[in-house]
Amino acid sequence: MRFGYSERCLAHDTGDRHPENPDRLRAIRRGLAKRHGVEYTEADPASRAAVTAVHDEGYVDELESFCADGGGNWDPDTVAGEETWDAALMSAGLAQWAAETALAGENGRRTPFSIGRPPGHHAVPDDAMGFCFFNNAAVAAQSVIDDGLADSVAIFDWDVHHGNGTQDVFYDRGDVFYASIHEEGLYPDTGDLLETGQGSGEGTTANLPLAAGAGDADYRYAVEEAIAPAIERFDPDLLVVSAGFDAHRHDPISRMRVSSEGYALLTDRMRALVDRLDAAAAYVLEGGYGLDTLAEGVSMVHETYDGRSPVVDDAEPDERTEQLVAELRTALDL
């Protein structure tokens, strides 16, 4: 794969004890150093215009001033420093690079994956939250639509937390489909199954809040029976995967049971989906707070695109997952 990366993202200083810290990117780089076929690219930072296409100008101005004044705690969880402004613009720019590169025809072993920080999927149009300042995936999706590179974009968010910000940006839009598998009741406690969009966006949001303890079989079943069919019906030009790795069974802040192999399975299903659709695919880093499991998860995505076939076990999904999937299929009229 081609990885979008910039040292400027390391300058976002959240403090030594914050789970979202520069060591996340360093761990990913160490993990990828053991793999073949890894290529790094640095992109331009996002412009203010690209950011304000999905965020309110007043919020963007306030964040810039906050960082220029030295930063601090934006909220109890979300910490900024003087360099956060530049890092956030770079993280969004890397996501733009991934989307644009994918639509330019880079695929297979050259599929783009942006590994920027801070992450983005909790950032709502007028506020930062959940470690996120600019919604990287949303900026990328909006920019390729605005630039005429794509008519429609699907975003599949497999982070353990619901991407409330991404949903909010596109909830009433018919040109962007947002799908999320997340842990029920976990921060920010959004993403109800019956939230399917409104107005022009009716039917373009798909939420699957799985019970704590869901593992590989549950995720595989959810993708094969609901998420992939919904995206396939939407038929996007581009699929952006908001790739968080905090549903891993050893991640310190969730109770899910996805294995490293499970991320290979998810990647394989997404790769097959875009092949069927003749669509482009780009990956954008979100969460993941166990350094070893984060590095392993990203490496599994890379190895899957490098030709490694995932191992599928014979485990069956939980009955609760089967029921939720059936309810989602009904809600989306699949």
XYZ file of C-alpha atoms in Angstrom:
334
model
C 0.000 0.000 0.000
C 0.907 3.665 -0.264
C 0.769 5.346 3.139
C 0.194 9.053 3.528
C 2.340 10.242 6.415
C 3.876 13.442 7.739
C 6.149 14.142 10.688
C 4.013 17.239 11.286
C 1.343 14.963 12.745
C 3.740 14.001 15.533
C 3.830 17.613 16.756
C 0.226 17.441 18.038
C 1.097 17.198 21.748
C -1.612 15.734 23.984
C 0.625 15.004 26.963
C 2.414 11.880 28.138
C -0.641 10.086 29.542
C -3.182 10.752 26.817
C -4.168 7.644 24.794
C -4.112 9.572 21.495
C -0.433 10.459 21.321
C 2.406 10.483 18.756
C 3.520 6.987 19.770
C 0.536 5.662 17.820
C 2.107 6.685 14.514
C 5.559 5.581 15.608
C 4.182 2.126 16.452
C 2.519 1.856 13.048
C 5.767 2.766 11.314
C 7.690 0.176 13.337
C 5.136 -2.480 12.442
C 5.199 -1.625 8.751
C 9.009 -1.702 8.722
C 8.725 -5.500 8.951
C 6.523 -5.698 5.841
C 7.367 -5.608 2.157
C 6.012 -3.171 -0.381
C 5.399 -0.238 1.966
C 5.647 3.221 0.393
C 5.267 6.573 2.161
C 4.035 9.828 0.656
C 3.713 13.263 2.252
C 0.806 15.385 1.050
C -0.090 19.044 1.278
C -2.142 20.135 4.289
C -5.818 20.805 3.756
C -6.749 24.358 2.878
C -9.045 26.434 5.050
C -11.620 26.247 2.237
C -11.542 22.447 2.273
C -12.051 22.399 6.034
C -14.846 24.985 6.057
C -16.661 22.971 3.399
C -17.679 20.650 6.257
C -17.033 22.783 9.377
C -18.494 26.123 10.435
C -16.135 29.039 9.812
C -16.671 30.363 13.333
C -15.516 27.074 14.857
C -12.480 26.923 12.562
C -11.507 30.482 13.532
C -11.953 29.676 17.213
C -9.761 26.576 16.975
C -7.002 28.448 15.158
C -6.984 31.142 17.856
C -7.099 28.541 20.644
C -4.012 26.808 19.262
C -2.188 30.092 18.586
C -2.721 30.985 22.249
C -1.024 27.767 23.332
C -3.995 25.420 23.433
C -5.085 23.418 26.437
C -8.097 21.227 27.178
C -10.792 21.949 24.610
C -12.914 19.521 26.613
C -11.956 16.931 29.252
C -10.840 14.434 26.556
C -9.721 16.610 23.662
C -6.365 18.332 24.114
C -4.728 20.849 21.787
C -1.316 22.482 21.713
C 0.227 25.219 19.649
C 1.119 22.734 16.884
C -2.305 21.081 16.809
C -3.615 23.482 14.167
C -0.937 22.505 11.653
C -1.209 18.810 12.536
C -4.989 18.836 12.094
C -4.714 20.516 8.691
C -2.079 17.959 7.682
C -4.171 15.029 8.898
C -7.110 16.276 6.822
C -4.810 16.867 3.858
C -3.498 13.315 4.063
C -7.080 12.028 3.934
C -7.689 14.209 0.865
C -4.557 12.765 -0.710
C -5.821 9.224 -0.100
C -9.205 9.918 -1.699
C -7.740 11.754 -4.683
C -5.041 9.128 -5.241
C -7.599 6.327 -5.167
C -9.798 8.092 -7.701
C -6.749 8.662 -9.917
C -6.547 4.886 -10.297
C -4.205 3.716 -7.563
C -5.457 0.347 -6.339
C -4.326 -3.155 -5.459
C -0.888 -3.038 -3.872
C -0.859 0.756 -4.303
C -4.155 1.391 -2.499
C -3.743 4.580 -0.400
C -3.984 4.662 3.383
C -3.585 7.949 5.254
C -2.054 7.525 8.707
C -2.469 11.023 10.081
C -3.411 12.286 13.500
C -5.386 13.770 15.173
C -8.207 11.438 14.100
C -11.435 12.913 12.805
C -14.693 11.008 12.918
C -16.056 12.592 16.126
C -15.519 16.179 14.928
C -18.961 17.678 14.253
C -19.489 20.706 12.009
C -19.215 23.236 14.839
C -17.091 21.544 17.499
C -14.149 19.314 18.389
C -14.681 16.245 20.538
C -13.406 12.737 21.170
C -9.753 13.572 20.341
C -10.887 14.939 16.929
C -10.660 18.486 15.530
C -11.323 18.267 11.781
C -13.335 15.424 10.300
C -10.698 13.982 7.997
C -12.898 11.478 6.160
C -15.629 14.081 5.672
C -13.150 16.669 4.361
C -11.822 14.089 1.900
C -15.277 13.016 0.720
C -16.515 16.571 0.324
C -13.410 17.733 -1.519
C -13.532 15.040 -4.205
C -17.219 15.776 -4.767
C -16.583 19.536 -4.931
C -13.672 19.017 -7.324
C -15.787 16.858 -9.624
C -13.669 13.753 -9.051
C -16.620 11.747 -7.707
C -20.386 12.019 -7.815
C -20.919 9.832 -4.757
C -18.859 8.545 -1.833
C -19.489 5.820 0.736
C -17.770 5.915 4.125
C -17.538 2.702 6.140
C -16.462 3.307 9.731
C -15.242 0.204 11.556
C -13.831 2.104 14.548
C -15.298 0.793 17.807
C -16.857 4.210 18.463
C -19.656 5.642 16.378
C -18.494 8.414 14.041
C -21.106 10.903 15.151
C -19.352 13.758 13.387
C -19.277 12.042 10.003
C -22.932 11.103 10.343
C -23.882 14.669 11.280
C -22.095 16.172 8.272
C -23.879 13.979 5.741
C -27.117 12.950 7.466
C -29.383 14.840 5.056
C -27.258 14.283 1.960
C -28.007 11.866 -0.850
C -24.494 11.810 -2.339
C -22.640 10.358 0.669
C -23.501 7.041 2.338
C -22.285 6.567 5.909
C -22.142 3.119 7.529
C -20.840 2.307 10.999
C -20.320 -0.808 13.079
C -19.654 0.227 16.679
C -20.011 -0.921 20.278
C -23.435 -0.182 21.733
C -23.416 2.362 24.546
C -19.782 3.340 24.137
C -18.695 6.976 23.696
C -20.317 9.110 22.345
C -23.449 6.944 22.775
C -24.832 7.812 19.331
C -25.537 5.792 16.199
C -28.908 4.205 16.809
C -29.922 1.524 14.344
C -33.057 3.442 13.355
C -31.059 6.513 12.324
C -31.044 6.050 8.557
C -30.834 9.637 7.278
C -33.370 12.343 6.602
C -34.614 14.400 3.675
C -32.450 13.797 0.621
C -30.324 11.540 2.779
C -33.066 9.128 3.788
C -31.627 5.616 3.537
C -28.009 6.771 3.272
C -27.012 6.111 6.892
C -26.562 2.604 8.302
C -25.713 2.049 11.974
C -25.073 -1.311 13.577
C -24.488 -0.954 17.343
C -23.215 -4.408 18.314
C -23.202 -5.686 21.871
C -19.960 -5.677 23.828
C -18.009 -8.849 23.182
C -18.741 -9.059 19.465
C -15.897 -10.650 17.554
C -14.741 -11.686 14.118
C -17.786 -13.779 13.247
C -20.154 -10.967 14.243
C -18.304 -8.349 12.207
C -17.991 -10.640 9.202
C -21.701 -11.460 9.308
C -22.646 -7.793 9.690
C -20.573 -6.777 6.692
C -21.661 -9.624 4.448
C -25.365 -9.450 5.282
C -25.995 -5.721 5.734
C -23.145 -3.240 5.278
C -21.760 -4.501 1.966
C -25.226 -4.957 0.372
C -26.228 -1.446 1.444
C -23.068 0.095 -0.007
C -23.400 -1.995 -3.141
C -26.929 -0.697 -3.688
C -25.679 2.871 -3.207
C -23.008 2.211 -5.879
C -20.442 4.890 -4.935
C -17.508 6.061 -7.021
C -15.288 5.961 -3.938
C -15.284 3.983 -0.698
C -13.492 5.622 2.230
C -12.818 3.280 5.143
C -12.600 5.114 8.472
C -10.191 2.567 9.872
C -10.016 2.519 13.642
C -8.483 -0.509 15.334
C -9.915 -0.100 18.827
C -12.407 -2.955 18.461
C -9.396 -5.261 18.846
C -9.748 -7.754 21.669
C -6.643 -6.340 23.372
C -7.346 -2.635 22.917
C -7.456 -0.928 26.327
C -10.604 1.170 25.833
C -13.192 -1.205 24.366
C -14.829 -4.528 25.131
C -15.013 -5.952 21.610
C -13.264 -9.137 20.558
C -12.019 -8.537 17.008
C -8.693 -10.250 16.326
C -5.873 -9.051 14.113
C -7.046 -11.612 11.588
C -10.500 -10.090 11.842
C -9.162 -6.843 10.396
C -7.724 -8.796 7.497
C -11.183 -10.277 6.932
C -12.839 -6.845 6.997
C -10.256 -5.546 4.548
C -10.748 -8.514 2.249
C -14.522 -7.940 2.184
C -14.039 -4.238 1.378
C -11.549 -5.049 -1.357
C -13.964 -7.518 -2.925
C -16.804 -4.994 -2.656
C -15.013 -2.236 -4.539
C -13.914 -4.750 -7.155
C -17.564 -5.674 -7.765
C -18.493 -2.002 -7.960
C -15.470 -0.980 -10.034
C -15.010 1.758 -7.432
C -11.949 3.308 -5.808
C -10.949 2.639 -2.178
C -9.051 4.766 0.316
C -8.303 4.178 4.007
C -8.129 6.874 6.686
C -6.801 6.184 10.188
C -9.149 6.786 13.113
C -8.663 5.251 16.577
C -6.729 2.370 18.085
C -4.975 2.821 21.420
C -3.087 -0.392 22.095
C 0.192 0.308 20.317
C 0.914 -3.302 19.387
C -2.628 -4.057 18.236
C -2.862 -0.788 16.298
C 0.365 -1.563 14.466
C -0.764 -5.120 13.803
C -4.155 -3.975 12.505
C -2.684 -1.519 10.011
C -0.172 -4.156 8.947
C -3.008 -6.621 8.354
C -4.712 -4.151 6.016
C -1.435 -3.729 4.140
C -0.729 -7.453 3.925
C -4.235 -8.151 2.635
C -3.699 -5.718 -0.226
C -0.246 -7.220 -0.716
C -1.831 -10.564 -1.536
C -2.193 -12.405 1.775
C -5.470 -14.315 2.084
C -7.160 -13.985 5.486
C -7.895 -17.060 7.562
C -11.623 -17.648 8.077
C -12.651 -19.710 11.081
C -15.937 -21.592 11.475
C -17.304 -19.484 14.353
C -20.931 -18.374 14.129
C -22.265 -14.900 14.959
C -24.148 -14.325 18.182
C -27.948 -14.467 17.971
C -28.090 -10.821 19.068
C -25.966 -9.864 16.074
C -28.197 -11.823 13.724
C -31.237 -10.029 15.122
C -29.634 -6.599 14.787
C -28.611 -7.317 11.213
C -32.156 -8.389 10.381
C -33.472 -5.159 11.923
C -31.002 -3.066 9.949
C -31.915 -4.808 6.713
C -35.557 -3.988 7.428
C -34.758 -0.357 8.286
C -32.857 0.042 5.021
C -35.356 -2.029 3.001
C -32.612 -4.378 1.827
